[in-house]
mmCIF file of C-alpha atoms and ligand atoms in Angstrom:
data_model
loop_
_atom_site.group_PDB
_atom_site.id
_atom_site.type_symbol
_atom_site.label_atom_id
_atom_site.label_comp_id
_atom_site.label_asym_id
_atom_site.label_seq_id
_atom_site.Cartn_x
_atom_site.Cartn_y
_atom_site.Cartn_z
ATOM 1 C CA MET A 19 20.898 -5.547 -26.014
ATOM 2 C CA ASN A 20 18.307 -3.766 -23.783
ATOM 3 C CA GLU A 21 16.572 -0.566 -24.657
ATOM 4 C CA ARG A 22 17.767 2.304 -22.629
ATOM 5 C CA PRO A 23 14.788 3.924 -20.748
ATOM 6 C CA GLN A 24 14.110 7.599 -21.131
ATOM 7 C CA HIS A 25 13.008 8.005 -17.489
ATOM 8 C CA ILE A 26 12.839 5.888 -14.347
ATOM 9 C CA LEU A 27 9.351 6.508 -13.006
ATOM 10 C CA GLY A 28 8.473 3.300 -11.308
ATOM 11 C CA ILE A 29 8.918 -0.509 -11.244
ATOM 12 C CA GLU A 30 5.508 -0.689 -12.946
ATOM 13 C CA PRO A 31 4.905 -1.245 -15.916
ATOM 14 C CA THR A 32 7.003 -4.256 -15.142
ATOM 15 C CA ASN A 33 8.842 -4.358 -18.487
ATOM 16 C CA ALA A 34 9.878 -0.673 -18.299
ATOM 17 C CA LEU A 35 13.363 -1.186 -16.709
ATOM 18 C CA PRO A 36 16.282 -3.509 -17.419
ATOM 19 C CA ILE A 37 16.367 -4.680 -13.753
ATOM 20 C CA PRO A 38 19.113 -7.358 -13.946
ATOM 21 C CA LEU A 39 21.358 -4.792 -15.727
ATOM 22 C CA ILE A 40 20.770 -2.214 -13.010
ATOM 23 C CA LEU A 41 21.586 -4.701 -10.236
ATOM 24 C CA ASP A 42 24.722 -5.929 -12.042
ATOM 25 C CA LYS A 43 25.874 -2.397 -12.641
ATOM 26 C CA ALA A 44 25.275 -1.500 -9.044
ATOM 27 C CA ARG A 45 27.416 -4.479 -7.948
ATOM 28 C CA ASP A 46 30.146 -3.452 -10.428
ATOM 29 C CA TYR A 47 30.145 0.048 -8.939
ATOM 30 C CA ARG A 48 30.273 -1.407 -5.395
ATOM 31 C CA ALA A 49 33.347 -3.367 -6.314
ATOM 32 C CA PHE A 50 34.981 -0.407 -8.022
ATOM 33 C CA PHE A 51 34.326 2.051 -5.118
ATOM 34 C CA SER A 52 35.693 -0.300 -2.561
ATOM 35 C CA ARG A 53 39.036 0.595 -4.170
ATOM 36 C CA HIS A 54 38.468 4.101 -5.480
ATOM 37 C CA SER A 55 36.639 7.330 -4.441
ATOM 38 C CA HIS A 56 35.771 8.758 -7.798
ATOM 39 C CA CYS A 57 35.322 7.967 -11.520
ATOM 40 C CA HIS A 58 34.522 9.978 -14.592
ATOM 41 C CA ASP A 59 31.423 8.001 -15.898
ATOM 42 C CA LEU A 60 29.189 11.104 -15.620
ATOM 43 C CA GLU A 61 31.661 13.840 -16.379
ATOM 44 C CA GLY A 62 29.971 16.772 -18.005
ATOM 45 C CA VAL A 63 26.564 15.566 -16.886
ATOM 46 C CA LEU A 64 24.372 17.990 -14.873
ATOM 47 C CA VAL A 65 22.106 16.360 -12.305
ATOM 48 C CA VAL A 66 19.437 18.375 -10.450
ATOM 49 C CA ASN A 67 18.104 16.804 -7.225
ATOM 50 C CA ALA A 68 14.762 18.473 -6.668
ATOM 51 C CA PHE A 69 13.399 17.258 -3.328
ATOM 52 C CA PHE A 70 9.970 18.882 -2.849
ATOM 53 C CA GLU A 71 9.465 16.686 0.265
ATOM 54 C CA ASN A 72 11.832 16.019 3.101
ATOM 55 C CA SER A 73 14.576 13.357 2.850
ATOM 56 C CA THR A 74 17.724 12.315 4.612
ATOM 57 C CA ARG A 75 19.049 9.139 3.134
ATOM 58 C CA THR A 76 17.537 9.217 -0.389
ATOM 59 C CA LYS A 77 18.703 12.771 -1.064
ATOM 60 C CA SER A 78 22.221 12.335 0.359
ATOM 61 C CA SER A 79 22.474 9.015 -1.544
ATOM 62 C CA PHE A 80 21.656 10.628 -4.861
ATOM 63 C CA ASP A 81 23.975 13.456 -4.088
ATOM 64 C CA ILE A 82 26.925 11.184 -3.228
ATOM 65 C CA ALA A 83 26.153 8.807 -6.185
ATOM 66 C CA ALA A 84 26.217 11.669 -8.745
ATOM 67 C CA LYS A 85 29.227 13.337 -7.220
ATOM 68 C CA ARG A 86 31.300 10.152 -7.119
ATOM 69 C CA LEU A 87 30.542 9.471 -10.805
ATOM 70 C CA GLY A 88 31.904 12.932 -11.660
ATOM 71 C CA ALA A 89 28.631 14.729 -12.417
ATOM 72 C CA ASP A 90 27.874 18.382 -11.560
ATOM 73 C CA VAL A 91 25.099 18.296 -8.958
ATOM 74 C CA VAL A 92 22.658 20.956 -7.826
ATOM 75 C CA SER A 93 20.304 20.058 -5.023
ATOM 76 C CA PHE A 94 17.350 21.891 -3.555
ATOM 77 C CA GLY A 95 14.288 21.457 -1.350
ATOM 78 C CA SER A 96 10.979 23.293 -1.357
ATOM 79 C CA SER A 97 11.691 25.223 1.809
ATOM 80 C CA GLY A 98 14.679 26.960 0.254
ATOM 81 C CA SER A 99 13.099 27.436 -3.110
ATOM 82 C CA SER A 100 10.440 29.668 -4.762
ATOM 83 C CA ILE A 101 7.863 26.942 -4.142
ATOM 84 C CA SER A 102 7.568 28.647 -0.682
ATOM 85 C CA LYS A 103 6.721 31.920 -2.461
ATOM 86 C CA GLY A 104 3.878 30.231 -4.274
ATOM 87 C CA GLU A 105 5.481 29.176 -7.522
ATOM 88 C CA SER A 106 3.703 26.267 -9.213
ATOM 89 C CA LEU A 107 5.216 22.877 -9.892
ATOM 90 C CA TYR A 108 4.883 23.592 -13.660
ATOM 91 C CA ASP A 109 6.724 26.896 -13.435
ATOM 92 C CA THR A 110 9.443 25.341 -11.252
ATOM 93 C CA LEU A 111 9.967 22.554 -13.710
ATOM 94 C CA GLN A 112 10.069 24.910 -16.657
ATOM 95 C CA THR A 113 12.647 27.093 -14.784
ATOM 96 C CA LEU A 114 14.844 24.162 -13.977
ATOM 97 C CA ASP A 115 14.620 22.705 -17.514
ATOM 98 C CA ALA A 116 15.628 26.100 -19.067
ATOM 99 C CA MET A 117 19.105 25.513 -17.354
ATOM 100 C CA ALA A 118 19.316 22.327 -19.332
ATOM 101 C CA PRO A 119 20.057 19.559 -16.782
ATOM 102 C CA ASP A 120 20.557 16.098 -18.071
ATOM 103 C CA CYS A 121 18.728 14.398 -15.303
ATOM 104 C CA LEU A 122 16.086 15.658 -12.843
ATOM 105 C CA VAL A 123 15.925 13.447 -9.658
ATOM 106 C CA MET A 124 12.592 14.341 -8.112
ATOM 107 C CA ARG A 125 10.714 13.729 -4.901
ATOM 108 C CA HIS A 126 7.278 15.003 -4.442
ATOM 109 C CA ARG A 127 4.296 14.478 -2.029
ATOM 110 C CA CYS A 128 1.887 13.960 -5.003
ATOM 111 C CA SER A 129 1.515 10.591 -6.623
ATOM 112 C CA GLY A 130 2.098 10.979 -10.374
ATOM 113 C CA ALA A 131 4.346 14.139 -9.946
ATOM 114 C CA ALA A 132 7.367 12.379 -11.620
ATOM 115 C CA GLU A 133 5.283 11.243 -14.528
ATOM 116 C CA TYR A 134 3.973 14.758 -14.831
ATOM 117 C CA ALA A 135 7.549 16.162 -14.878
ATOM 118 C CA SER A 136 8.525 13.712 -17.531
ATOM 119 C CA ARG A 137 5.938 15.271 -19.904
ATOM 120 C CA HIS A 138 7.147 18.787 -19.144
ATOM 121 C CA VAL A 139 10.993 18.696 -19.166
ATOM 122 C CA ARG A 140 13.598 17.585 -21.659
ATOM 123 C CA ALA A 141 15.717 16.045 -18.932
ATOM 124 C CA HIS A 142 15.623 12.438 -17.914
ATOM 125 C CA VAL A 143 13.349 12.150 -14.877
ATOM 126 C CA LEU A 144 14.238 9.839 -11.993
ATOM 127 C CA ASN A 145 11.500 9.314 -9.492
ATOM 128 C CA ALA A 146 12.920 9.512 -5.900
ATOM 129 C CA GLY A 147 9.398 8.917 -4.367
ATOM 130 C CA ASP A 148 5.966 10.335 -5.456
ATOM 131 C CA GLY A 149 3.267 10.354 -2.866
ATOM 132 C CA THR A 150 1.891 6.896 -2.188
ATOM 133 C CA HIS A 151 2.812 5.747 -5.726
ATOM 134 C CA GLU A 152 6.330 4.457 -6.235
ATOM 135 C CA HIS A 153 9.873 4.613 -4.953
ATOM 136 C CA PRO A 154 11.775 2.549 -7.596
ATOM 137 C CA THR A 155 15.300 3.013 -6.331
ATOM 138 C CA GLN A 156 14.277 2.005 -2.822
ATOM 139 C CA ALA A 157 12.783 -1.310 -4.106
ATOM 140 C CA LEU A 158 16.003 -1.902 -6.165
ATOM 141 C CA LEU A 159 18.284 -1.366 -3.234
ATOM 142 C CA ASP A 160 16.073 -3.656 -1.094
ATOM 143 C CA ALA A 161 16.262 -6.348 -3.727
ATOM 144 C CA MET A 162 20.069 -5.960 -4.058
ATOM 145 C CA THR A 163 20.441 -6.245 -0.258
ATOM 146 C CA LEU A 164 18.155 -9.412 -0.214
ATOM 147 C CA ILE A 165 20.036 -10.998 -3.144
ATOM 148 C CA ASP A 166 23.346 -10.314 -1.332
ATOM 149 C CA GLU A 167 21.954 -12.249 1.614
ATOM 150 C CA PHE A 168 20.215 -15.159 -0.205
ATOM 151 C CA GLY A 169 22.090 -15.436 -3.500
ATOM 152 C CA SER A 170 18.880 -15.316 -5.327
ATOM 153 C CA LEU A 171 15.165 -14.515 -4.555
ATOM 154 C CA GLU A 172 13.944 -17.481 -6.455
ATOM 155 C CA GLY A 173 11.672 -19.410 -4.061
ATOM 156 C CA LYS A 174 12.165 -16.981 -1.214
ATOM 157 C CA THR A 175 9.295 -15.469 0.832
ATOM 158 C CA ILE A 176 9.536 -11.808 1.843
ATOM 159 C CA GLY A 177 7.111 -10.248 4.229
ATOM 160 C CA ILE A 178 5.984 -6.557 4.250
ATOM 161 C CA VAL A 179 4.292 -5.401 7.444
ATOM 162 C CA GLY A 180 2.835 -2.009 8.386
ATOM 163 C CA ASP A 181 1.343 0.875 6.567
ATOM 164 C CA ILE A 182 0.996 -0.839 3.133
ATOM 165 C CA ALA A 183 -1.783 1.605 1.958
ATOM 166 C CA HIS A 184 0.401 4.810 2.209
ATOM 167 C CA SER A 185 3.825 3.305 1.343
ATOM 168 C CA ARG A 186 5.376 3.907 -2.054
ATOM 169 C CA VAL A 187 8.207 1.583 -0.813
ATOM 170 C CA ALA A 188 5.722 -1.297 -0.311
ATOM 171 C CA ARG A 189 4.130 -0.675 -3.662
ATOM 172 C CA SER A 190 7.426 -0.676 -5.601
ATOM 173 C CA ASN A 191 8.537 -3.780 -3.757
ATOM 174 C CA MET A 192 5.251 -5.639 -4.368
ATOM 175 C CA HIS A 193 5.942 -5.134 -8.022
ATOM 176 C CA LEU A 194 9.634 -5.789 -8.085
ATOM 177 C CA LEU A 195 10.185 -8.787 -5.652
ATOM 178 C CA PRO A 196 7.806 -11.222 -7.520
ATOM 179 C CA LEU A 197 9.556 -10.326 -10.788
ATOM 180 C CA LEU A 198 12.749 -11.600 -9.221
ATOM 181 C CA GLY A 199 11.190 -14.888 -8.115
ATOM 182 C CA ALA A 200 10.059 -14.094 -4.629
ATOM 183 C CA LYS A 201 6.656 -14.621 -3.006
ATOM 184 C CA VAL A 202 5.478 -11.566 -1.103
ATOM 185 C CA LEU A 203 3.236 -11.739 2.006
ATOM 186 C CA VAL A 204 1.688 -8.517 3.268
ATOM 187 C CA CYS A 205 0.193 -7.892 6.700
ATOM 188 C CA SER A 206 -1.342 -4.687 8.133
ATOM 189 C CA PRO A 207 -4.212 -3.405 10.164
ATOM 190 C CA PRO A 208 -7.251 -3.380 7.834
ATOM 191 C CA THR A 209 -7.360 0.389 7.829
ATOM 192 C CA LEU A 210 -3.839 0.523 6.415
ATOM 193 C CA MET A 211 -4.317 -2.176 3.691
ATOM 194 C CA PRO A 212 -5.077 -0.863 0.153
ATOM 195 C CA ARG A 213 -8.699 -1.517 -0.645
ATOM 196 C CA GLU A 214 -7.912 -3.224 -3.872
ATOM 197 C CA TRP A 215 -4.877 -4.472 -5.647
ATOM 198 C CA ASP A 216 -4.195 -7.402 -7.824
ATOM 199 C CA ILE A 217 -0.457 -8.066 -8.112
ATOM 200 C CA SER A 218 0.413 -11.720 -8.831
ATOM 201 C CA GLY A 219 2.912 -13.183 -6.349
ATOM 202 C CA VAL A 220 1.545 -11.033 -3.490
ATOM 203 C CA GLU A 221 -0.683 -12.597 -0.796
ATOM 204 C CA ARG A 222 -2.319 -10.980 2.169
ATOM 205 C CA VAL A 223 -2.025 -12.645 5.604
ATOM 206 C CA SER A 224 -4.015 -11.761 8.723
ATOM 207 C CA SER A 225 -1.516 -12.186 11.443
ATOM 208 C CA LEU A 226 2.118 -11.141 12.024
ATOM 209 C CA THR A 227 2.855 -14.515 13.497
ATOM 210 C CA GLU A 228 1.863 -16.300 10.338
ATOM 211 C CA LEU A 229 3.925 -13.864 8.258
ATOM 212 C CA LEU A 230 7.023 -14.447 10.486
ATOM 213 C CA GLU A 231 6.653 -18.222 10.372
ATOM 214 C CA ARG A 232 6.527 -18.186 6.562
ATOM 215 C CA CYS A 233 9.159 -15.566 5.601
ATOM 216 C CA ASP A 234 12.874 -15.600 4.949
ATOM 217 C CA ALA A 235 13.035 -11.734 5.447
ATOM 218 C CA VAL A 236 10.613 -9.144 6.718
ATOM 219 C CA MET A 237 10.437 -5.516 5.914
ATOM 220 C CA THR A 238 8.553 -3.166 8.232
ATOM 221 C CA LEU A 239 7.382 0.342 7.412
ATOM 222 C CA ARG A 240 6.933 3.674 9.098
ATOM 223 C CA LEU A 241 3.355 4.738 9.767
ATOM 224 C CA GLN A 242 3.170 7.466 7.085
ATOM 225 C CA LEU A 243 1.039 9.807 9.316
ATOM 226 C CA GLU A 244 1.578 12.751 6.894
ATOM 227 C CA ARG A 245 -0.335 10.873 4.189
ATOM 228 C CA MET A 246 -3.317 9.734 6.356
ATOM 229 C CA GLN A 247 -6.549 11.626 6.041
ATOM 230 C CA SER A 248 -7.495 10.895 9.646
ATOM 231 C CA GLY A 249 -6.370 8.769 12.541
ATOM 232 C CA LEU A 250 -6.288 5.263 11.050
ATOM 233 C CA VAL A 251 -4.477 3.742 14.000
ATOM 234 C CA PRO A 252 -6.312 3.868 17.390
ATOM 235 C CA SER A 253 -3.103 3.991 19.413
ATOM 236 C CA PHE A 254 0.648 3.527 18.895
ATOM 237 C CA ASN A 255 0.787 1.127 21.879
ATOM 238 C CA GLU A 256 -1.861 -1.121 20.326
ATOM 239 C CA TYR A 257 -0.132 -0.929 16.889
ATOM 240 C CA HIS A 258 3.198 -1.954 18.466
ATOM 241 C CA ARG A 259 1.580 -4.913 20.225
ATOM 242 C CA HIS A 260 0.006 -6.402 17.079
ATOM 243 C CA TYR A 261 2.131 -5.255 14.102
ATOM 244 C CA ALA A 262 5.553 -4.123 15.304
ATOM 245 C CA LEU A 263 8.716 -6.260 14.930
ATOM 246 C CA ARG A 264 9.341 -6.892 18.620
ATOM 247 C CA GLN A 265 12.753 -8.154 19.717
ATOM 248 C CA PRO A 266 11.463 -11.032 21.884
ATOM 249 C CA VAL A 267 9.093 -12.299 19.113
ATOM 250 C CA VAL A 268 11.420 -11.959 16.067
ATOM 251 C CA SER A 269 14.409 -13.453 17.923
ATOM 252 C CA ARG A 270 12.491 -16.658 18.002
ATOM 253 C CA PHE A 271 13.202 -16.805 14.243
ATOM 254 C CA PRO A 272 16.985 -16.323 14.166
ATOM 255 C CA GLN A 273 17.259 -16.964 10.391
ATOM 256 C CA LEU A 274 14.878 -14.161 9.598
ATOM 257 C CA LYS A 275 16.450 -11.005 8.172
ATOM 258 C CA VAL A 276 14.914 -7.672 9.011
ATOM 259 C CA LEU A 277 14.699 -4.563 6.705
ATOM 260 C CA HIS A 278 13.400 -1.044 7.034
ATOM 261 C CA PRO A 279 13.606 1.757 4.411
ATOM 262 C CA GLY A 280 14.036 4.376 7.159
ATOM 263 C CA PRO A 281 13.352 6.715 8.801
ATOM 264 C CA VAL A 282 12.636 4.451 11.809
ATOM 265 C CA ASN A 283 10.277 5.158 14.668
ATOM 266 C CA TYR A 284 11.722 2.986 17.470
ATOM 267 C CA GLY A 285 9.021 1.490 19.753
ATOM 268 C CA VAL A 286 6.338 1.941 17.108
ATOM 269 C CA GLU A 287 7.050 -0.379 14.089
ATOM 270 C CA ILE A 288 10.261 -1.926 15.332
ATOM 271 C CA ASP A 289 12.279 -2.297 18.495
ATOM 272 C CA TYR A 290 15.666 -0.554 18.805
ATOM 273 C CA GLU A 291 17.516 -3.807 19.646
ATOM 274 C CA LEU A 292 16.257 -5.540 16.603
ATOM 275 C CA ALA A 293 16.876 -2.705 14.164
ATOM 276 C CA ASN A 294 20.475 -2.500 15.405
ATOM 277 C CA GLY A 295 21.034 -6.220 16.094
ATOM 278 C CA PRO A 296 22.504 -9.131 14.032
ATOM 279 C CA GLN A 297 19.270 -9.835 12.100
ATOM 280 C CA SER A 298 19.035 -6.269 10.702
ATOM 281 C CA LEU A 299 20.041 -5.430 7.150
ATOM 282 C CA ILE A 300 19.283 -1.737 7.581
ATOM 283 C CA ARG A 301 22.794 -0.339 7.302
ATOM 284 C CA LYS A 302 23.442 -2.616 4.272
ATOM 285 C CA GLN A 303 20.341 -1.219 2.603
ATOM 286 C CA VAL A 304 21.679 2.359 3.046
ATOM 287 C CA ALA A 305 25.093 1.407 1.749
ATOM 288 C CA ASN A 306 23.693 -0.406 -1.361
ATOM 289 C CA GLY A 307 21.377 2.664 -2.074
ATOM 290 C CA VAL A 308 24.322 4.659 -3.268
ATOM 291 C CA PHE A 309 25.400 2.003 -5.844
ATOM 292 C CA ILE A 310 21.788 1.505 -7.071
ATOM 293 C CA ARG A 311 21.464 5.277 -7.611
ATOM 294 C CA MET A 312 24.739 5.310 -9.347
ATOM 295 C CA ALA A 313 23.578 2.496 -11.716
ATOM 296 C CA CYS A 314 20.281 4.354 -12.442
ATOM 297 C CA LEU A 315 22.068 7.622 -13.194
ATOM 298 C CA TRP A 316 24.513 5.762 -15.447
ATOM 299 C CA LEU A 317 21.577 4.085 -17.265
ATOM 300 C CA LEU A 318 19.832 7.397 -17.988
ATOM 301 C CA CYS A 319 22.732 9.663 -18.558
ATOM 302 C CA THR A 320 25.396 7.779 -20.523
ATOM 303 C CA SER A 321 25.302 6.403 -24.055
ATOM 304 C CA ALA A 322 27.308 3.247 -23.274
ATOM 305 C CA ASN A 323 25.691 0.157 -24.850
ATOM 306 C CA VAL A 324 23.330 -1.580 -22.528
HETATM 307 C C1 NCD B 405 10.714 6.192 2.604
HETATM 308 C C2 NCD B 405 10.002 7.224 1.676
HETATM 309 O O1 NCD B 405 10.492 8.388 1.661
HETATM 310 O O2 NCD B 405 9.129 6.799 1.023
HETATM 311 N N1 NCD B 405 12.025 6.493 2.943
HETATM 312 C C3 NCD B 405 13.042 6.425 2.159
HETATM 313 O O3 NCD B 405 13.025 6.930 0.986
HETATM 314 N N2 NCD B 405 14.208 5.753 2.568
HETATM 315 C C4 NCD B 405 9.876 5.700 3.662
HETATM 316 C C5 NCD B 405 9.325 6.714 4.688
HETATM 317 O O4 NCD B 405 9.337 7.854 4.544
HETATM 318 O O5 NCD B 405 8.805 6.167 5.708
#
């Protein structure tokens, strides 16, 4: 039997989460919800979705996941809350905690914010993205989508291209995919590559062509301009030429699958035709996201044996 985690803050430390169990439970929920619209697994559970940073798919995915499992859900963002009146994160967390939620799903622009929350609230904390640090449910839904495609990640090579330095999605995937048996290749302009990291199973390659030639699937990332101190990319045109997934180039590798966590900037990191074409797994990623979030909420908020 696995130990039930108190919080889901990241994929790292790598023994913190029962990953196969989460993936299995997500697949069970996907099968169940292909025939039903609701269940009672989280009846009586109160989930607060606190998104201090903008989000479309992650926020709606958590909302839908919790509601379909029968939980009571309250969602808010910083623009509609007292944060815009100057309230501190600590006070906001204390206020929310006084209303006794069972789970606090939290997105914040600061790395470490979810871990900070976990020390100041009684609720289970589920990290929905903290600064440049981690986005564990995104990596889990990416892994689920890749396993759907390949059966297993054992012996597969997955490329990640783009703004590695500022991407919590890249970081969580760089930890998760090797745990599932994949080799990870990363490629980015030198200004967008973290200065140091040492994650076994992850290799840096210098050209996009090399990455495409060696990979079974490639994930591209948005330029996270809001997290850059200064202009780290000389021009979008130049970036597109050297690092974008361009339709004429990628279609030369017809077996290659393409992923993107969204939101997409067409013509910068990926071409429209490719993102919406037969090689793309983007819609499947979004669909699987709901079931991964269901599985994570179930793991934290129910007392069923794991
Ligand atoms: C990502 C995020 O917020 O980290 N998006 C997401 O959650 N699907 C990536 C991004 O914002 O570019």
